[in-house]
Coordinates of C-alpha atoms in Angstrom, one line a residue:
M42 CA -11.7 90.0 145.9
S43 CA -9.5 87.9 148.9
R44 CA -12.0 86.1 151.0
E45 CA -9.8 87.3 154.1
D46 CA -10.3 91.1 153.1
P47 CA -12.6 92.4 150.9
D48 CA -10.1 95.4 150.5
V49 CA -7.4 93.5 149.0
I50 CA -7.3 92.4 145.4
D51 CA -7.1 88.4 145.4
S52 CA -5.2 88.4 141.3
V53 CA -2.5 91.3 142.0
E54 CA -1.8 89.6 145.5
K55 CA -0.9 86.1 143.7
A56 CA 1.0 88.0 141.0
F57 CA 3.0 89.5 143.4
R58 CA 3.4 86.3 145.0
L59 CA 4.8 84.6 142.2
L60 CA 7.5 87.6 141.3
Q61 CA 8.4 87.3 145.4
S62 CA 9.2 83.4 144.5
F63 CA 12.2 84.0 142.1
S64 CA 15.0 84.3 143.4
A65 CA 19.2 83.5 143.0
E66 CA 18.1 79.6 143.8
R67 CA 15.6 79.7 141.3
P68 CA 16.4 82.5 138.4
A69 CA 14.5 80.5 135.7
M70 CA 10.9 78.7 136.0
T71 CA 8.7 76.5 134.1
V72 CA 4.8 77.1 134.7
S73 CA 4.7 73.7 136.9
S74 CA 7.8 74.8 139.3
A75 CA 6.5 78.3 139.5
A76 CA 3.0 76.4 140.9
A77 CA 4.6 74.7 143.1
A78 CA 6.7 77.0 144.4
T79 CA 3.5 78.8 145.1
G80 CA 1.0 77.2 145.7
L81 CA -0.9 78.0 142.2
T82 CA -2.6 76.5 140.1
R83 CA -1.3 76.4 136.8
A84 CA -3.4 78.0 135.1
T85 CA -3.1 80.4 137.4
A86 CA 0.9 80.6 137.2
R87 CA 0.2 80.6 133.4
R88 CA -1.8 83.6 133.6
I89 CA 0.7 85.8 135.8
L90 CA 3.6 85.2 133.6
L91 CA 2.6 85.3 130.0
T92 CA 1.2 89.2 131.5
L93 CA 4.5 89.9 133.2
Q94 CA 5.9 88.7 129.9
R95 CA 3.3 91.5 128.0
L96 CA 4.3 94.1 130.2
G97 CA 8.1 93.5 130.4
F98 CA 9.0 92.5 134.0
A99 CA 9.1 88.4 132.5
E100 CA 11.0 86.7 129.5
T101 CA 10.5 83.0 128.6
D102 CA 12.7 80.6 125.6
G103 CA 9.1 78.7 124.9
R104 CA 9.4 76.3 128.3
E105 CA 11.0 78.6 131.2
F106 CA 10.2 82.2 132.3
R107 CA 13.3 84.5 133.9
L108 CA 12.5 88.3 135.4
T109 CA 14.1 90.9 133.5
A110 CA 15.9 94.3 133.8
G111 CA 12.0 95.2 133.7
V112 CA 11.1 94.8 137.4
L113 CA 14.3 97.2 138.5
R114 CA 11.4 99.6 137.7
L115 CA 9.3 98.8 140.3
G116 CA 11.9 99.0 142.9
Y117 CA 13.4 102.5 142.0
G118 CA 10.6 104.4 142.3
Y119 CA 10.7 103.8 146.3
L120 CA 15.1 104.3 145.9
A121 CA 14.5 107.6 143.6
A122 CA 11.4 109.3 146.0
L123 CA 14.1 108.9 149.2
P124 CA 15.7 112.3 149.6
F125 CA 19.0 110.7 150.6
W126 CA 19.6 108.9 146.7
E127 CA 20.2 111.6 144.8
H128 CA 21.8 114.1 146.8
A129 CA 23.7 111.0 148.0
Q130 CA 24.4 108.8 145.0
P131 CA 26.9 111.6 143.3
H132 CA 29.5 112.3 146.3
M133 CA 30.1 108.6 147.0
R134 CA 31.2 107.9 143.4
A135 CA 33.8 110.9 143.1
L136 CA 34.7 109.1 146.9
S137 CA 35.3 105.8 145.6
D138 CA 36.8 107.0 142.4
E139 CA 39.7 108.8 144.2
L140 CA 40.0 107.0 147.9
R141 CA 39.7 103.0 145.7
E142 CA 37.2 102.3 148.6
A143 CA 33.7 101.1 148.5
S144 CA 31.1 103.4 150.6
S145 CA 27.5 102.3 150.5
M146 CA 24.5 103.4 152.1
A147 CA 21.4 100.8 153.7
T148 CA 18.3 101.3 155.3
L149 CA 16.6 98.3 158.1
D150 CA 14.2 95.4 156.7
G151 CA 13.5 93.5 160.2
G152 CA 16.9 91.9 160.7
E153 CA 18.1 92.6 157.0
I154 CA 20.0 95.7 155.5
V155 CA 19.0 96.3 152.0
Y156 CA 21.6 98.8 150.3
V157 CA 19.9 101.6 148.7
A158 CA 22.8 103.2 147.2
R159 CA 26.4 101.0 146.3
V160 CA 29.8 102.5 144.7
P161 CA 31.9 99.4 144.2
A162 CA 35.4 100.2 145.0
P163 CA 37.5 100.2 142.4
R164 CA 39.9 97.5 143.9
S165 CA 39.0 93.7 143.7
M166 CA 37.2 92.7 146.9
S167 CA 35.7 89.3 146.7
I168 CA 32.1 90.2 147.9
T169 CA 29.8 91.7 145.0
L170 CA 26.9 93.6 146.9
N171 CA 24.8 95.8 144.8
V172 CA 21.4 98.2 144.9
G173 CA 18.8 96.1 146.3
S174 CA 21.2 93.7 147.9
R175 CA 20.2 91.7 151.5
L176 CA 22.7 91.1 154.2
P177 CA 21.7 90.6 158.1
A178 CA 22.0 93.2 159.7
Y179 CA 23.8 92.0 163.1
P180 CA 27.6 91.7 161.3
T181 CA 27.8 94.9 160.0
S182 CA 29.1 98.3 160.7
M183 CA 25.8 99.2 158.8
G184 CA 23.1 97.1 160.3
R185 CA 24.7 98.1 163.6
V186 CA 24.2 101.9 163.5
L187 CA 20.2 100.9 162.6
L188 CA 20.0 98.2 165.2
A189 CA 21.1 100.5 167.7
A190 CA 19.1 103.6 166.7
L191 CA 15.9 100.7 167.0
P192 CA 13.6 101.9 170.4
D193 CA 14.2 99.9 173.2
D194 CA 11.5 97.3 172.7
E195 CA 11.9 96.8 169.3
L196 CA 15.6 95.9 170.0
R197 CA 14.5 94.0 172.5
S198 CA 11.9 91.5 170.0
Y199 CA 15.5 91.8 167.6
L200 CA 17.5 90.3 170.0
D201 CA 15.5 87.4 171.5
T202 CA 14.6 86.2 167.9
A203 CA 17.9 86.6 165.7
E204 CA 19.4 83.7 164.5
L205 CA 23.2 84.7 164.9
R206 CA 25.5 82.6 163.1
R207 CA 29.0 82.3 162.8
L208 CA 30.2 83.6 159.3
T209 CA 33.6 84.2 159.8
P210 CA 35.6 83.6 163.5
H211 CA 35.1 86.4 164.2
T212 CA 31.3 87.3 164.4
T213 CA 29.7 88.1 167.0
T214 CA 26.9 85.4 168.3
D215 CA 26.2 86.1 171.6
A216 CA 23.1 87.9 172.3
G217 CA 24.4 89.4 175.2
K218 CA 27.5 91.0 173.9
L219 CA 25.7 92.3 170.6
R220 CA 23.9 93.9 173.1
A221 CA 26.4 95.6 174.9
E222 CA 27.9 96.5 171.5
L223 CA 25.1 98.4 170.3
R224 CA 24.9 99.7 173.6
R225 CA 28.0 100.9 172.5
V226 CA 27.2 102.3 169.0
R227 CA 24.7 104.4 170.7
E228 CA 26.4 106.2 172.5
Q229 CA 29.8 106.8 170.1
G230 CA 27.2 107.5 167.1
Y231 CA 29.0 105.1 164.8
A232 CA 30.7 101.1 163.9
V233 CA 33.2 99.8 163.2
V234 CA 33.1 96.1 162.5
D235 CA 36.0 94.0 161.7
G236 CA 35.7 90.8 159.6
E237 CA 32.8 90.1 161.2
R238 CA 30.5 89.6 157.8
E239 CA 34.0 88.9 155.2
E240 CA 37.0 87.9 157.1
G241 CA 39.8 90.9 156.0
V242 CA 37.1 93.4 155.7
R243 CA 37.1 96.2 158.1
S244 CA 34.1 99.0 157.6
A245 CA 33.1 101.6 159.9
A246 CA 29.3 103.9 159.2
A247 CA 27.7 106.4 161.0
P248 CA 23.7 107.4 160.9
V249 CA 22.1 109.8 158.1
R250 CA 19.7 111.6 159.6
G251 CA 16.2 113.5 160.1
S252 CA 15.5 116.6 160.0
G253 CA 13.7 115.1 163.2
G254 CA 17.1 113.5 164.1
Q255 CA 15.0 110.1 163.6
V256 CA 17.9 107.4 161.7
L257 CA 17.1 107.2 158.2
A258 CA 19.9 104.9 156.9
A259 CA 23.6 104.4 157.7
L260 CA 26.3 105.0 155.6
N261 CA 29.9 102.8 155.4
V262 CA 33.7 102.8 154.0
S263 CA 34.7 99.7 153.8
A264 CA 38.4 98.7 153.4
N265 CA 41.0 95.8 153.4
A266 CA 42.5 94.9 156.8
A267 CA 45.6 95.2 155.3
R268 CA 45.2 99.2 154.9
V269 CA 43.2 100.3 157.5
T270 CA 43.9 99.7 161.9
L271 CA 41.3 100.0 163.4
D272 CA 42.6 102.2 165.9
E273 CA 43.5 104.4 162.8
L274 CA 39.0 104.0 162.4
R275 CA 38.2 105.0 165.8
D276 CA 40.6 108.3 165.1
V277 CA 39.1 109.0 161.9
F278 CA 35.5 108.6 163.3
G279 CA 36.4 110.4 166.3
I280 CA 36.7 113.8 163.5
A281 CA 34.0 113.0 161.9
V282 CA 31.9 112.9 164.5
G283 CA 33.3 116.2 165.9
N284 CA 32.1 117.6 162.0
L285 CA 29.1 116.1 162.3
A286 CA 28.2 118.3 165.2
Q287 CA 29.9 121.4 163.7
G288 CA 27.6 120.6 160.5
T289 CA 24.7 119.8 162.4
A290 CA 24.6 123.3 164.3
V291 CA 24.9 125.3 161.2
A292 CA 21.7 123.4 159.7
L293 CA 19.3 123.7 162.5
G294 CA 20.3 127.2 163.0
L295 CA 22.8 127.5 166.5
G296 CA 25.9 127.4 164.9
T297 CA 24.8 131.3 163.6
L298 CA 23.8 131.4 167.6
I299 CA 27.0 129.9 168.8
V300 CA 29.3 132.6 166.1
R301 CA 26.8 135.5 166.7
S302 CA 27.3 135.2 170.5
Q303 CA 30.5 136.4 172.1
P304 CA 30.6 134.5 175.6
L305 CA 29.7 131.1 173.7
F306 CA 32.2 131.5 171.0
T307 CA 34.8 132.8 173.4
T308 CA 34.2 129.6 175.5
L309 CA 34.5 127.7 172.7
R310 CA 37.6 129.3 171.7
W311 CA 39.4 129.1 174.8
A312 CA 39.2 125.8 175.2
G313 CA 40.2 125.0 171.7
V314 CA 43.6 126.8 172.8
V315 CA 44.1 124.7 176.2
Y316 CA 43.3 121.1 174.1
L317 CA 45.5 122.2 171.7
C318 CA 48.6 123.5 173.6
Y319 CA 47.7 120.3 175.3
L320 CA 48.5 117.2 172.7
G321 CA 51.1 119.7 171.5
V322 CA 53.0 119.7 175.0
Q323 CA 52.4 115.8 175.0
A324 CA 54.0 115.6 171.2
L325 CA 57.0 117.6 173.0
R326 CA 57.5 115.2 175.8
S327 CA 57.7 112.3 173.8
A328 CA 59.8 114.2 171.0
R329 CA 62.0 115.0 174.4
R330 CA 62.4 111.6 176.2
G331 CA 62.8 109.5 172.5
D332 CA 61.7 106.1 174.5
Y333 CA 58.8 104.6 172.6
R334 CA 58.8 101.4 173.7
M335 CA 56.8 102.8 177.0
L336 CA 54.4 104.3 174.5
D337 CA 53.8 102.0 172.3
A338 CA 52.5 99.9 174.9
I339 CA 50.2 102.3 176.5
G340 CA 49.1 102.7 173.2
S341 CA 48.7 99.1 172.5
R342 CA 46.4 99.4 175.5
A343 CA 44.1 102.5 174.8
S344 CA 40.3 101.6 175.0
G345 CA 39.0 102.4 171.3
F346 CA 37.1 105.2 173.4
R347 CA 40.5 106.9 174.2
R348 CA 41.3 107.0 170.8
W349 CA 37.7 108.7 169.3
R350 CA 37.4 111.0 172.2
E351 CA 41.2 112.7 170.7
G352 CA 39.6 112.9 167.5
F353 CA 36.0 114.1 168.6
L354 CA 37.7 116.8 171.4
S355 CA 40.4 118.2 168.6
N356 CA 37.3 119.3 166.0
I357 CA 34.5 120.2 168.5
T358 CA 36.8 122.6 170.8
N359 CA 37.3 124.4 167.4
P360 CA 35.4 127.3 166.0
K361 CA 37.0 127.8 163.1
V362 CA 35.6 124.2 161.5
L363 CA 32.1 126.1 163.3
A364 CA 32.9 129.2 161.5
L365 CA 34.0 127.3 157.8
Y366 CA 30.9 125.2 157.7
L367 CA 28.5 128.8 158.4
S368 CA 30.6 129.8 155.6
V369 CA 30.4 127.0 152.8
L370 CA 27.5 124.8 153.2
P371 CA 25.6 127.4 152.7
Q372 CA 26.3 128.3 148.6
F373 CA 25.6 124.7 148.2
L374 CA 21.7 124.9 148.7
D375 CA 19.2 126.3 146.6
P376 CA 18.0 129.0 149.5
V377 CA 13.9 129.1 148.0
R378 CA 13.5 125.1 148.3
S379 CA 16.2 123.7 150.8
T380 CA 14.4 122.2 153.8
A381 CA 17.0 121.7 156.8
W382 CA 17.1 118.1 156.0
D383 CA 18.9 119.3 152.8
A384 CA 21.3 120.9 155.1
L385 CA 22.0 118.5 157.5
L386 CA 22.5 116.1 154.9
L387 CA 25.4 118.2 152.8
A388 CA 27.0 118.3 156.4
Y389 CA 26.5 114.6 156.8
T390 CA 28.1 114.2 153.4
V391 CA 30.8 116.3 154.3
A392 CA 32.1 115.2 157.4
V393 CA 31.6 111.2 155.7
L394 CA 34.0 112.1 153.3
G395 CA 36.5 114.2 154.9
A396 CA 36.7 110.9 157.1
L397 CA 37.4 108.7 153.9
W398 CA 39.4 111.2 152.6
L399 CA 41.4 110.5 156.2
L400 CA 41.6 107.1 155.3
V401 CA 43.0 107.3 152.5
L402 CA 45.7 109.5 154.0
M403 CA 46.3 106.7 156.6
A404 CA 46.8 104.2 153.2
L405 CA 50.0 106.3 151.9
V406 CA 51.1 106.2 155.2
H407 CA 51.1 102.3 156.1
R408 CA 53.2 102.3 152.9
V409 CA 56.2 104.4 154.8
R410 CA 55.3 102.9 158.3
A411 CA 58.9 101.1 158.5
W412 CA 60.5 104.5 158.0
L413 CA 58.5 106.6 160.4
Q414 CA 58.3 104.1 163.4
R415 CA 62.5 105.0 162.7
R416 CA 63.4 107.0 166.8
R417 CA 65.1 109.6 165.0
V418 CA 62.2 110.4 162.6
R419 CA 59.4 110.4 165.3
R420 CA 61.3 112.3 167.5
S421 CA 61.8 115.0 164.7
L422 CA 57.8 114.2 164.1
D423 CA 56.8 114.9 167.6
A424 CA 58.4 118.0 167.5
V425 CA 57.3 119.6 164.9
T426 CA 53.9 118.2 165.9
G427 CA 54.0 119.2 169.1
S428 CA 55.0 122.9 167.8
A429 CA 52.7 122.9 165.1
L430 CA 49.8 122.4 167.4
I431 CA 51.2 125.2 170.4
G432 CA 51.5 127.6 167.9
F433 CA 48.2 126.9 166.5
G434 CA 46.7 127.0 169.9
I435 CA 48.6 130.5 170.3
A436 CA 47.1 132.0 166.7
L437 CA 43.6 131.4 168.1
A438 CA 43.9 133.0 171.6
A439 CA 45.4 135.7 169.4
E440 CA 42.7 136.0 167.0
G441 CA 40.0 137.0 170.0

């Protein structure tokens, strides 16, 4: 037994210390090198290595020992126990196959994120990540979502002690700037990172919340910078957050109250009517003027929050989205065993899938960008879009 703590089994502590000494830099060790790496005696290191070999956790060529895939069983017990692992992985895999972009889920462990689910992109990307991979939290979109969810004292402690190394020319290494960015992430509900962990890769992440509202993990999608712009990411995540709000309302039972309450439903519906008509009038004015140089200049200066806000309002003010969630989501839940957490997870998954689907549409639009930017084409598209938005607004008003 351990001399420091009588409740700790000394031999178990030594075995795990030796297991943790294997790494990418040290994939194989002799008895002597294992003893040196752990501070154990050669005799103790030898007995532990032979025990690991007998249990199927290690193998040897007669001189060096290396770990086998059997050690994954130790970590899989934890991963399998996570509620969102079983539910999220199939959706992430189907989504990645369809969009040809990578999707991942991670939790926070100290100052690092740990990947608990990962579907790589069919396209080639320079970074290779798998379940169990660890990355510093500060330069990643999932890490920023998770850091932003920390209590203030824990976040302060992290920022005071974290080593913010420059990984690319774009990496945020100033603690004050990172603190401001995390505050913005907390307010807007998502994070977007542009080439801070790996140059040329953009990613966006949103939180996965438990039934009590606590952040359990983060879910992201990453893409090559040439395929999607930051403004497009913000637009998409504004729409996604609107979907999340609608889905959360349904999962928590608030959606039923809104749909069945005539005053609430009517208020939300007319807010949607006004906003759709506003967007339609703006598009028609652009089509009539036909001068896109000034509009492009204004658009280039538009804040990221404005882009996010426009996407968010276009969804949150549409009660039909709420009614759709209310009619569709329950069909995918077990009426006996499902909990509010299951409904929340399904709502979040649907919202993220919708966001990623919009990203792939944007990637397709990039291929015909030059044609779409022609003045005549833009005026025609604005005219059609404006008329359609006003038509949708009138239809929404008439349905009351």
